[in-house]
PDB file of C-alpha atoms and ligand atoms in Angstrom:
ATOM      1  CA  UNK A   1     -12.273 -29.252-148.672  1.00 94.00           C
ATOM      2  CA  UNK A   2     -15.719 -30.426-147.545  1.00 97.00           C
ATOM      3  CA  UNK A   3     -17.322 -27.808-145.088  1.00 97.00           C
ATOM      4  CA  UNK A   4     -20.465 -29.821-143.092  1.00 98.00           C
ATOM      5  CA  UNK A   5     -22.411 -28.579-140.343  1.00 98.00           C
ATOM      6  CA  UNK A   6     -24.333 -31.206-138.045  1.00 98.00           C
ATOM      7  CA  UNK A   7     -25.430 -32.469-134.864  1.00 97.00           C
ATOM      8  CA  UNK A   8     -23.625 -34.991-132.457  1.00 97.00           C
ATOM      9  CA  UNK A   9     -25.888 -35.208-129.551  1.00 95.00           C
ATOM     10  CA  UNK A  10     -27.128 -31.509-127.915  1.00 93.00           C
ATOM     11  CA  UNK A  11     -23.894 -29.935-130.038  1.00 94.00           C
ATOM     12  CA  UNK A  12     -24.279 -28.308-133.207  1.00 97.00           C
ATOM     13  CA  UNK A  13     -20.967 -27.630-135.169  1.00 96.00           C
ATOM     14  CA  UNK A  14     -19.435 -27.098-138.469  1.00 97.00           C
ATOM     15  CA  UNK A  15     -16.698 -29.824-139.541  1.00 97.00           C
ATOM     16  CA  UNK A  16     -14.389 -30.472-142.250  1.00 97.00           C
ATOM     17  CA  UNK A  17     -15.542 -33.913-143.810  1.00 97.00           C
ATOM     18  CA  UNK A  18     -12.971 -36.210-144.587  1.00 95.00           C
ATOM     19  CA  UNK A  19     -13.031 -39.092-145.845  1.00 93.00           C
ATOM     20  CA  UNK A  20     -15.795 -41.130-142.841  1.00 95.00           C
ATOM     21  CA  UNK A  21     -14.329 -38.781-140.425  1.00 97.00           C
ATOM     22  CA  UNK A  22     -15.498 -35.336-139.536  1.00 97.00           C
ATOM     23  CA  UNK A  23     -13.169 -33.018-137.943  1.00 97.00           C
ATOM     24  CA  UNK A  24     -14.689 -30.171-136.048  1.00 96.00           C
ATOM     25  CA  UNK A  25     -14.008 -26.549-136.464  1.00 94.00           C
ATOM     26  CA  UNK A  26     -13.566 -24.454-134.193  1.00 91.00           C
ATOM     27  CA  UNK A  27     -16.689 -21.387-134.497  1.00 89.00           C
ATOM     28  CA  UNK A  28     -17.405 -20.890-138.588  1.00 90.00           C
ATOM     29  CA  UNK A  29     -16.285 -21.825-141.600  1.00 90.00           C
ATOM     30  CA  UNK A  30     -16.462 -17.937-142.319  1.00 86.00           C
ATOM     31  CA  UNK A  31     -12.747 -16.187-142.876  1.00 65.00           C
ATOM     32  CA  UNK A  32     -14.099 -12.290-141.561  1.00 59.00           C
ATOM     33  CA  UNK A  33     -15.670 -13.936-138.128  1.00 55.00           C
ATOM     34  CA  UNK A  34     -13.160 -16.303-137.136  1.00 56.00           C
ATOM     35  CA  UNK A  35     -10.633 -18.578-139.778  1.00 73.00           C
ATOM     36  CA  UNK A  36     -10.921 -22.513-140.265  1.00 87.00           C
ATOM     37  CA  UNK A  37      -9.304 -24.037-137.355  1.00 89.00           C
ATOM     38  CA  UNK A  38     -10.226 -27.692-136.171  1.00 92.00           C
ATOM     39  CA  UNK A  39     -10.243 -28.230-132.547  1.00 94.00           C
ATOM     40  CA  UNK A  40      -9.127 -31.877-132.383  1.00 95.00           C
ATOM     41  CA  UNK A  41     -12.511 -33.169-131.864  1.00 96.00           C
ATOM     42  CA  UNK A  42     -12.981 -36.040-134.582  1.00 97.00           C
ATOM     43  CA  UNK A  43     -16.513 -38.104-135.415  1.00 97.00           C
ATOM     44  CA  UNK A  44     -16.813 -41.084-137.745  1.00 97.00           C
ATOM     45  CA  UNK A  45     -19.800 -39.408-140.503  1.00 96.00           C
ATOM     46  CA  UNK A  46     -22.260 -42.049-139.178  1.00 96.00           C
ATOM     47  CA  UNK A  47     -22.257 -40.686-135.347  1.00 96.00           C
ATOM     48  CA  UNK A  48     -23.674 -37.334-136.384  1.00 97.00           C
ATOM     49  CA  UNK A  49     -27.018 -35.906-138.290  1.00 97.00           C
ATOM     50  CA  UNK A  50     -25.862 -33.454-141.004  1.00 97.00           C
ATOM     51  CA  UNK A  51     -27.890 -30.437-141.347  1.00 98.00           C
ATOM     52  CA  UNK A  52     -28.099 -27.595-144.009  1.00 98.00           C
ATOM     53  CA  UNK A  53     -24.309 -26.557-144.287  1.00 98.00           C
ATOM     54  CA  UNK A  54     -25.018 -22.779-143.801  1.00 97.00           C
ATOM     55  CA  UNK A  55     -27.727 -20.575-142.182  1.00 96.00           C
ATOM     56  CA  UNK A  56     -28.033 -18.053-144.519  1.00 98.00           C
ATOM     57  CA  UNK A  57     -29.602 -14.454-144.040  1.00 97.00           C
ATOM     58  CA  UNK A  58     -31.247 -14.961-147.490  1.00 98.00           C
ATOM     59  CA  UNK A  59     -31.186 -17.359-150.340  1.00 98.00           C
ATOM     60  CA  UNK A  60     -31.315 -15.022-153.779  1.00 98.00           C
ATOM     61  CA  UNK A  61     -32.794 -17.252-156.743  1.00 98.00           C
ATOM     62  CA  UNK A  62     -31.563 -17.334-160.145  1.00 97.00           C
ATOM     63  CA  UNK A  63     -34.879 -17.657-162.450  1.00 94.00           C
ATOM     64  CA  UNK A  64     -34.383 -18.981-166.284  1.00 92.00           C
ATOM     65  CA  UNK A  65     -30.877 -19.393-166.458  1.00 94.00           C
ATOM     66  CA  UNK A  66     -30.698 -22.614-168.806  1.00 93.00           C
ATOM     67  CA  UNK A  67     -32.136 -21.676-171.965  1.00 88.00           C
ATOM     68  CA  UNK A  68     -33.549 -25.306-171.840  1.00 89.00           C
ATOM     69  CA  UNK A  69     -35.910 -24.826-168.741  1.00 88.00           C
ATOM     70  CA  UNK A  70     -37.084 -21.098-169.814  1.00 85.00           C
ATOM     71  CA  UNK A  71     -38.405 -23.114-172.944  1.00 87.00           C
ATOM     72  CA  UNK A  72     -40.662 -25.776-171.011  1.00 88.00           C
ATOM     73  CA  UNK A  73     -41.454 -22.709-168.770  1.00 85.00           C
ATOM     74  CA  UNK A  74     -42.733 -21.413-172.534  1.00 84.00           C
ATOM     75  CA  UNK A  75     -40.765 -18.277-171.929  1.00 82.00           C
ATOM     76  CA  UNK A  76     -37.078 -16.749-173.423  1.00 83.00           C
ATOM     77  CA  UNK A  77     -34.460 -16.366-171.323  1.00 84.00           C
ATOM     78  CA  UNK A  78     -34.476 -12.632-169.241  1.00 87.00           C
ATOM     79  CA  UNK A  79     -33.132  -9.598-170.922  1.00 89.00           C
ATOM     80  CA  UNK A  80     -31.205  -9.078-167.356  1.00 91.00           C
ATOM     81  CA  UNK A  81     -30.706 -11.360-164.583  1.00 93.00           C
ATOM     82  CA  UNK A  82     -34.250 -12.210-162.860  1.00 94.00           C
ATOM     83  CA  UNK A  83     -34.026 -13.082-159.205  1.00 96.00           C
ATOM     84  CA  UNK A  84     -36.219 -13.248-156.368  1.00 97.00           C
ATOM     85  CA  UNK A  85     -35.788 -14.010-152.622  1.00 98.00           C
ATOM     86  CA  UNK A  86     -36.883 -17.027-150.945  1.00 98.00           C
ATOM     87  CA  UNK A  87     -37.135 -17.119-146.867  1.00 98.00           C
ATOM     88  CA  UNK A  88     -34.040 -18.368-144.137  1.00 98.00           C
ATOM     89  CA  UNK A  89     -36.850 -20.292-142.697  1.00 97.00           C
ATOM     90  CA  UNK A  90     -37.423 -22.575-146.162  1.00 98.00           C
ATOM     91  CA  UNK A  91     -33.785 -24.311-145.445  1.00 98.00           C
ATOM     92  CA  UNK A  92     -33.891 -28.042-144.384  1.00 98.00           C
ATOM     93  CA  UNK A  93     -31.206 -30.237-144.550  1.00 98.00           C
ATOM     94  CA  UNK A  94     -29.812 -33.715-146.107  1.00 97.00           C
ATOM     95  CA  UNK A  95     -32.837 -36.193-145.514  1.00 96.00           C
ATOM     96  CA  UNK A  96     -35.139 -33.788-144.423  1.00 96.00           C
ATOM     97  CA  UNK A  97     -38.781 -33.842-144.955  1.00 96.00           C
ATOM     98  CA  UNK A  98     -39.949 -31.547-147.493  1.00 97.00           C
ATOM     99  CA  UNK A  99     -43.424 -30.402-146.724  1.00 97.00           C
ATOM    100  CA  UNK A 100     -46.337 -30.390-149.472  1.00 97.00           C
ATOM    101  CA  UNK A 101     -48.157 -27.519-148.469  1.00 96.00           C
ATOM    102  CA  UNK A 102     -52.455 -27.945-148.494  1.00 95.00           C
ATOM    103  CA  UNK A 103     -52.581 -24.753-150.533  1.00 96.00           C
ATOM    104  CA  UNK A 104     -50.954 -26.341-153.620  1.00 97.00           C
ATOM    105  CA  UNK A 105     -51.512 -29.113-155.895  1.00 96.00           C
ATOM    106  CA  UNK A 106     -48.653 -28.840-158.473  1.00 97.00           C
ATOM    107  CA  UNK A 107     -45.414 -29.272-156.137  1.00 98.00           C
ATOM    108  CA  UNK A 108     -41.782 -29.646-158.197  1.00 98.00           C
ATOM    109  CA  UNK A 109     -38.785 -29.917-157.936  1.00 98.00           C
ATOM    110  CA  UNK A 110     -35.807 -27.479-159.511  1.00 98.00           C
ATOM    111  CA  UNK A 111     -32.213 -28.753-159.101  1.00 98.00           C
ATOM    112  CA  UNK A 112     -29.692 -26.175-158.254  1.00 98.00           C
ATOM    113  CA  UNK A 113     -26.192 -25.392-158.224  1.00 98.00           C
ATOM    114  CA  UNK A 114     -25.692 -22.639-154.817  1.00 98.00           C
ATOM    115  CA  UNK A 115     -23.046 -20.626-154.304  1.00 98.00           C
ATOM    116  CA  UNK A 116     -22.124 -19.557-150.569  1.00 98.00           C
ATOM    117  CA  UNK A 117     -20.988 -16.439-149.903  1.00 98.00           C
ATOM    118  CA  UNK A 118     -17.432 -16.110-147.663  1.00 95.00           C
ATOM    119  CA  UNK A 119     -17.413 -12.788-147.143  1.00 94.00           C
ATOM    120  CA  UNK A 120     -19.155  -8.992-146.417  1.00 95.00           C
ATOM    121  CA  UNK A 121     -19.367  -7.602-150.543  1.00 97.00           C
ATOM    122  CA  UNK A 122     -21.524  -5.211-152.292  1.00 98.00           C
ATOM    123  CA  UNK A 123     -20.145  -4.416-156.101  1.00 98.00           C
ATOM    124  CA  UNK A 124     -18.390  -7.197-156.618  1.00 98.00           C
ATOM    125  CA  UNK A 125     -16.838  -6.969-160.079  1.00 98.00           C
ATOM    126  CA  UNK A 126     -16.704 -10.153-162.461  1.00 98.00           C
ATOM    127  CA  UNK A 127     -12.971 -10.922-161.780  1.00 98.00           C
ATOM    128  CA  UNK A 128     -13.175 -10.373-158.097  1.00 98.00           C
ATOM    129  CA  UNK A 129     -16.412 -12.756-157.217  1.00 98.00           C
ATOM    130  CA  UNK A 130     -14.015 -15.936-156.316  1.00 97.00           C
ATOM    131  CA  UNK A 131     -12.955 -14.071-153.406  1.00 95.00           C
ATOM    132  CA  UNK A 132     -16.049 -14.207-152.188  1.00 96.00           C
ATOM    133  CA  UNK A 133     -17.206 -17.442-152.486  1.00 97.00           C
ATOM    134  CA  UNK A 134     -16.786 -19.779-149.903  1.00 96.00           C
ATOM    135  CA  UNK A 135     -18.056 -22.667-152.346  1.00 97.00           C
ATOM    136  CA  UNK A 136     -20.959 -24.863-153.697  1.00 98.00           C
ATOM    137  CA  UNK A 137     -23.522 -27.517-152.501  1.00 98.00           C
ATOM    138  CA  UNK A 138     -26.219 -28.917-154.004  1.00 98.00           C
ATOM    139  CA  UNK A 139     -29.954 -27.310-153.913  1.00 98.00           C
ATOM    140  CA  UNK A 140     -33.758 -27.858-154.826  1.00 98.00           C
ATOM    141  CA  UNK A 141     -35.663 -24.622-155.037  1.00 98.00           C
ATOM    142  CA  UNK A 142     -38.882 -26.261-154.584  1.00 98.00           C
ATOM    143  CA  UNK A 143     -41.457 -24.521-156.413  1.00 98.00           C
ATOM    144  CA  UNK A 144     -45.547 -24.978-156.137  1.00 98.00           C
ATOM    145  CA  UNK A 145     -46.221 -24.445-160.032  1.00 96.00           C
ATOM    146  CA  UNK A 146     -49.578 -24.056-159.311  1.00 97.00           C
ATOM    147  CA  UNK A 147     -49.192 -21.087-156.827  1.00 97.00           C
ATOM    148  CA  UNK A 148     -46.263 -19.389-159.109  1.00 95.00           C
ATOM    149  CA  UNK A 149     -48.766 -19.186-162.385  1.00 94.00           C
ATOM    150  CA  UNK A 150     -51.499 -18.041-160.130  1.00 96.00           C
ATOM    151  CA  UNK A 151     -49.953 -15.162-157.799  1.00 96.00           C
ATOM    152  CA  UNK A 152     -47.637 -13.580-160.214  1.00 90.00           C
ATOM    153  CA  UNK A 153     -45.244 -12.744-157.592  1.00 93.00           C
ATOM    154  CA  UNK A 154     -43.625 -15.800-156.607  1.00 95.00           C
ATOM    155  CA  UNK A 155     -42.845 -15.063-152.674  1.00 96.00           C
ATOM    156  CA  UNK A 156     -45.565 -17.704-151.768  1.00 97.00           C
ATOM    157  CA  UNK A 157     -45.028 -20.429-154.403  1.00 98.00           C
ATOM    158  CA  UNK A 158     -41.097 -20.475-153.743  1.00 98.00           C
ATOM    159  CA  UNK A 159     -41.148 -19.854-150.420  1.00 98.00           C
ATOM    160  CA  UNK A 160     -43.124 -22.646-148.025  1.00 98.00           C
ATOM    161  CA  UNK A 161     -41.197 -23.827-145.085  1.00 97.00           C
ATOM    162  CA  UNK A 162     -38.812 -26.749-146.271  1.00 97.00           C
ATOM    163  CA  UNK A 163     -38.978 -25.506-149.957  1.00 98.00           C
ATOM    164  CA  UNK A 164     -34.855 -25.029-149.618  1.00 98.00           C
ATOM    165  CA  UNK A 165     -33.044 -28.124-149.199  1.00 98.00           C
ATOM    166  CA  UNK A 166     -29.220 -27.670-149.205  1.00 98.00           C
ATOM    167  CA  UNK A 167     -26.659 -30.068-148.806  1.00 97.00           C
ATOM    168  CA  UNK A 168     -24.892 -32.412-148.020  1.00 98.00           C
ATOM    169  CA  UNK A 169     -21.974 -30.259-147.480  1.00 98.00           C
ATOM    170  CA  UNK A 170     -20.275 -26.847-148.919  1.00 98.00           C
ATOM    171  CA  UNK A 171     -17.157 -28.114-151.292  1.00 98.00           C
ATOM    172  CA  UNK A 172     -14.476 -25.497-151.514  1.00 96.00           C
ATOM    173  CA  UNK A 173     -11.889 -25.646-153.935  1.00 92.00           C
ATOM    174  CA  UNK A 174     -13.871 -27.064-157.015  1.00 96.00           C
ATOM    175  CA  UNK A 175     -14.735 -25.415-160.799  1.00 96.00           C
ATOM    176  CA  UNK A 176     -18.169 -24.794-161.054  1.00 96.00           C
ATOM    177  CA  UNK A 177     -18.478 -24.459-164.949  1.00 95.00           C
ATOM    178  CA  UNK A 178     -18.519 -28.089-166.048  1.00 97.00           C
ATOM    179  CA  UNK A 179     -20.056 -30.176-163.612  1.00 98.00           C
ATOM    180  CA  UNK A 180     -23.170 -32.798-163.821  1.00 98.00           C
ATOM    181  CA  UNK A 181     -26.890 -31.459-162.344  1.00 98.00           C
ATOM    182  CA  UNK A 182     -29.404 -34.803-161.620  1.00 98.00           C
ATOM    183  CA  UNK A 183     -32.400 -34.676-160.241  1.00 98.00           C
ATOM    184  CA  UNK A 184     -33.913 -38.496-159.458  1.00 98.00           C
ATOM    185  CA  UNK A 185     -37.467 -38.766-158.068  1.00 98.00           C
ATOM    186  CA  UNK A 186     -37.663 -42.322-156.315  1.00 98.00           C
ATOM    187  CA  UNK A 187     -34.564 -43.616-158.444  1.00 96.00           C
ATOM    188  CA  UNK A 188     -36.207 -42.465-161.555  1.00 98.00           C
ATOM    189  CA  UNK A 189     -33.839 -39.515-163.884  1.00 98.00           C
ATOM    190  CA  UNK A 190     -36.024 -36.321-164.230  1.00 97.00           C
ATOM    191  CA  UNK A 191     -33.122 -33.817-164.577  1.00 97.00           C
ATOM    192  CA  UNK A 192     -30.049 -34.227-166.168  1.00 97.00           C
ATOM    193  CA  UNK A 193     -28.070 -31.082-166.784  1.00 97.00           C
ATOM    194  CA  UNK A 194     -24.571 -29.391-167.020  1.00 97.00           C
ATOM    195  CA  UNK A 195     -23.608 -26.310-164.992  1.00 97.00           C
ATOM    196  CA  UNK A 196     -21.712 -25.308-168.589  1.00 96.00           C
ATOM    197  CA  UNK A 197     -25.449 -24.582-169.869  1.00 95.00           C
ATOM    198  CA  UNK A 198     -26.075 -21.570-167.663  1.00 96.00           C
ATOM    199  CA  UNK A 199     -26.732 -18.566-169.278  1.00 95.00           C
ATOM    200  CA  UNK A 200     -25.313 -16.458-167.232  1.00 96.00           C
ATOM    201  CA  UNK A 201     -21.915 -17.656-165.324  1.00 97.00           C
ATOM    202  CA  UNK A 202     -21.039 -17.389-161.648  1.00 98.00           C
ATOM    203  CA  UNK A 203     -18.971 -14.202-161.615  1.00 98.00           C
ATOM    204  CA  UNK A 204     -22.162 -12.494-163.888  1.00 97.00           C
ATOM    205  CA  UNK A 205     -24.988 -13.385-161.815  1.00 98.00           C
ATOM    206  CA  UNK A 206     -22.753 -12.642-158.312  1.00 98.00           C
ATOM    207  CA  UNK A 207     -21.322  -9.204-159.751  1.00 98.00           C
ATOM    208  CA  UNK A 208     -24.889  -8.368-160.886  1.00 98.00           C
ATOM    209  CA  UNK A 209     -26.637  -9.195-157.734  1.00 98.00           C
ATOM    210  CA  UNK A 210     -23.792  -7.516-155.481  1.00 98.00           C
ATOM    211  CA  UNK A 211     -24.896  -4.136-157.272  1.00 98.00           C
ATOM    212  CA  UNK A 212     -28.533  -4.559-155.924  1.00 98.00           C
ATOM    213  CA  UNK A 213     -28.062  -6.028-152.334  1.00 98.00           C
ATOM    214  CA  UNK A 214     -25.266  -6.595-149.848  1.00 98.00           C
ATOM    215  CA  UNK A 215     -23.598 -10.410-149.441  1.00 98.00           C
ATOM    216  CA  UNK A 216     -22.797 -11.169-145.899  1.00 96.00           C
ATOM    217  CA  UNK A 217     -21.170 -14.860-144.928  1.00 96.00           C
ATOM    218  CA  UNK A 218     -23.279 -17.539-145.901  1.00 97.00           C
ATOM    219  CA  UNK A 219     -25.539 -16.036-147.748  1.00 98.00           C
ATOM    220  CA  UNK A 220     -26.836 -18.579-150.409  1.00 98.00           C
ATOM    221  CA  UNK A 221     -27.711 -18.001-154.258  1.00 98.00           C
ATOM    222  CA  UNK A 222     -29.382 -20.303-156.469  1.00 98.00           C
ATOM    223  CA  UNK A 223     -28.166 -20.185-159.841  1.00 98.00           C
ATOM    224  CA  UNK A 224     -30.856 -21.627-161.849  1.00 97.00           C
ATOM    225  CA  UNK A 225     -32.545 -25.187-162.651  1.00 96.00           C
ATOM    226  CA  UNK A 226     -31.955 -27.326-166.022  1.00 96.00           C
ATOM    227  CA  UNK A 227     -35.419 -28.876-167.709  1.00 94.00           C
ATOM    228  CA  UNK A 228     -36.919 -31.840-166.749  1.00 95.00           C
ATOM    229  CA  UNK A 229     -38.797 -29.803-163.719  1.00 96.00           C
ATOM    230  CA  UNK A 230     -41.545 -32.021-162.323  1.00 96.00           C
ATOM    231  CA  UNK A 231     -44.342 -33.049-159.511  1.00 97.00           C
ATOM    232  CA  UNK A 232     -43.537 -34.530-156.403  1.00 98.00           C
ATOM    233  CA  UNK A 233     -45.726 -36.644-154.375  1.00 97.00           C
ATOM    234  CA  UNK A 234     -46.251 -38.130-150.825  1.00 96.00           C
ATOM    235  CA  UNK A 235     -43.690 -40.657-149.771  1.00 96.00           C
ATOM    236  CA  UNK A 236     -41.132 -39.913-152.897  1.00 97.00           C
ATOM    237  CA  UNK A 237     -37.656 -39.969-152.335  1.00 98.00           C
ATOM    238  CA  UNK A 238     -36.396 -36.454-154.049  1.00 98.00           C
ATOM    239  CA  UNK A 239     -32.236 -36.794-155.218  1.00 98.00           C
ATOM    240  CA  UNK A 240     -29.753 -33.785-156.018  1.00 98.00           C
ATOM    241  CA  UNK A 241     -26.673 -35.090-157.529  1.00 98.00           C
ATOM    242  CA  UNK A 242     -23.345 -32.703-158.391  1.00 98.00           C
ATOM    243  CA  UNK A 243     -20.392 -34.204-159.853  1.00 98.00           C
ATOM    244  CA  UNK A 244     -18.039 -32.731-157.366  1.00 97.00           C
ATOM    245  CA  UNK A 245     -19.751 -31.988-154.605  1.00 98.00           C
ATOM    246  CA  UNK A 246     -22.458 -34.696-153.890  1.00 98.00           C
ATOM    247  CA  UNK A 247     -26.003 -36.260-152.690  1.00 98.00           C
ATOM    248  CA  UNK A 248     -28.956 -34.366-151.485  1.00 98.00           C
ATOM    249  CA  UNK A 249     -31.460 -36.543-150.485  1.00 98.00           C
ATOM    250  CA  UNK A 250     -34.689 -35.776-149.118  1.00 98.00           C
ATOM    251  CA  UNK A 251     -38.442 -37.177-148.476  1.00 97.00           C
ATOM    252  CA  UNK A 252     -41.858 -35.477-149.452  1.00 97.00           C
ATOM    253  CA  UNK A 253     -44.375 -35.621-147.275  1.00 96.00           C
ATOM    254  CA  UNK A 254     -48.175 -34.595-147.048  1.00 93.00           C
ATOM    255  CA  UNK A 255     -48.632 -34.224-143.671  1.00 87.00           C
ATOM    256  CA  UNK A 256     -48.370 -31.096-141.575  1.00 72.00           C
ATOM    257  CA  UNK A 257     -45.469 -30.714-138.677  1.00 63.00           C
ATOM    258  CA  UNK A 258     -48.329 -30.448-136.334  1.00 59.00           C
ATOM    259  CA  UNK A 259     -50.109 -33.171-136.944  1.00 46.00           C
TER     260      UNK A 259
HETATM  261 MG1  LIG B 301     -35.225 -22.233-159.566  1.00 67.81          MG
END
């Protein structure tokens, strides 16, 4: 199942996409607030805008968790798990304008596997996290190198408004261990990963961060980027591709919302 949320005129909803059509749900996608039950209101995929799939409280990051990027970071992979938070109010959606901010001049992009969280946890164990997963979309943790090397802590580099596209929609029901990561930066290949090169699986790195903080519905974690991290510029088209699940597209942009 494909889980979207959009807009069809002044009505925001989530929908199950299938096929062109999208059929609306009635409330959330989340089991523990309501159950998935359409409400026999259909719209062809063109008629609507689709927006970030979930809302989430907070968006954990995986860092270094393909032994490949922690290299041409020029660092080893962690001893434990290494996460850090990145703000609700980062999220944009498919085709949204991602936002080069004037404090940075080193802007790039990470491709990312997320995870959405289904249900209330805290101490998940290993064989227990796919109860809590609602499923995956595609994600780019959008980084401003410059900012992360400088600050130390990476709160400000990671976490500009628009620096979390998600998207297009969450897909339920697939394996996440095998499955293609591409980034493309105006057509051209820049990443080109597996999810099978993770260090650390899906049931490790939800288990582990279920001991530290409590999960609630659509929460969003971001399980790590393959190499091939690089700049992005005014006017490029930015392109998340999972085999599975499907496009993220979005535009990069230099100039302020306000202006
Ligand atoms: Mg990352």
């Amino acid at each position: 199942m494909r889980i979207a949320r959009y807009r069809f005129e002044q009505d925001v909803a989530y929908g199950i996409v299938d096929g062109e059509q999208i059929r609306e749900i009635a409330g959330t996608p989340f089991p523990e607030v309501a159950g998935i039950e359409v409400t026999g209101v259909e719209h062809h995929i063109d008629e609507v805008d689709l927006l970030a799939p979930v809302l989430p409280t907070k968006i954990i990051a995986v860092a270094k968790n393909y032994a490949d990027h922690a290299r041409e970071m020029g660092g080893e992979v962690p001893a434990e798990p290494m996460i850090f938070l990145k703000p609700s109010t980062a999220v944009i959606g498919p085709e949204s304008v991602i936002r080069l901010p004037e404090q940075s001049r080193q802007v790039e992009h990470e491709a990312e596997l997320a995870v959405v969280i289904g249900r209330l946890c805290k101490d998940v164990p290993e064989h227990r996290v796919p109860e809590v997963i609602l499923g995956y979309t595609c994600a780019n943790d959008v980084t401003a190198r410059d900012l992360q090397a400088v600050d130390g802590q990476w709160g400000r580099a990671k976490g500009f408004d628009t620096f979390c596209p998600l998207g297009p929609w969450i897909a339920t029901d697939i394996d996440p261990d095998d499955l293609a990561i591409e980034c493309e930066v105006n057509e051209q290949i820049r990443q080109d990963g597996n999810t099978a090169d993770m260090v650390r699986s899906i049931p490790e790195l939800v288990a582990w961060i279920s001991s530290v903080m409590t999960l609630v519905p659509g929460d969003v974690i971001l399980t790590g980027t393959p190499a091939g991290v690089g700049p992005l510029r005014n006017g490029d088209t930015v392109t998340v591709t999972i085999e599975g699940i499907g496009t993220l597209d979005n535009i990069v942009s230099d100039t302020g919302v306000f202006a």
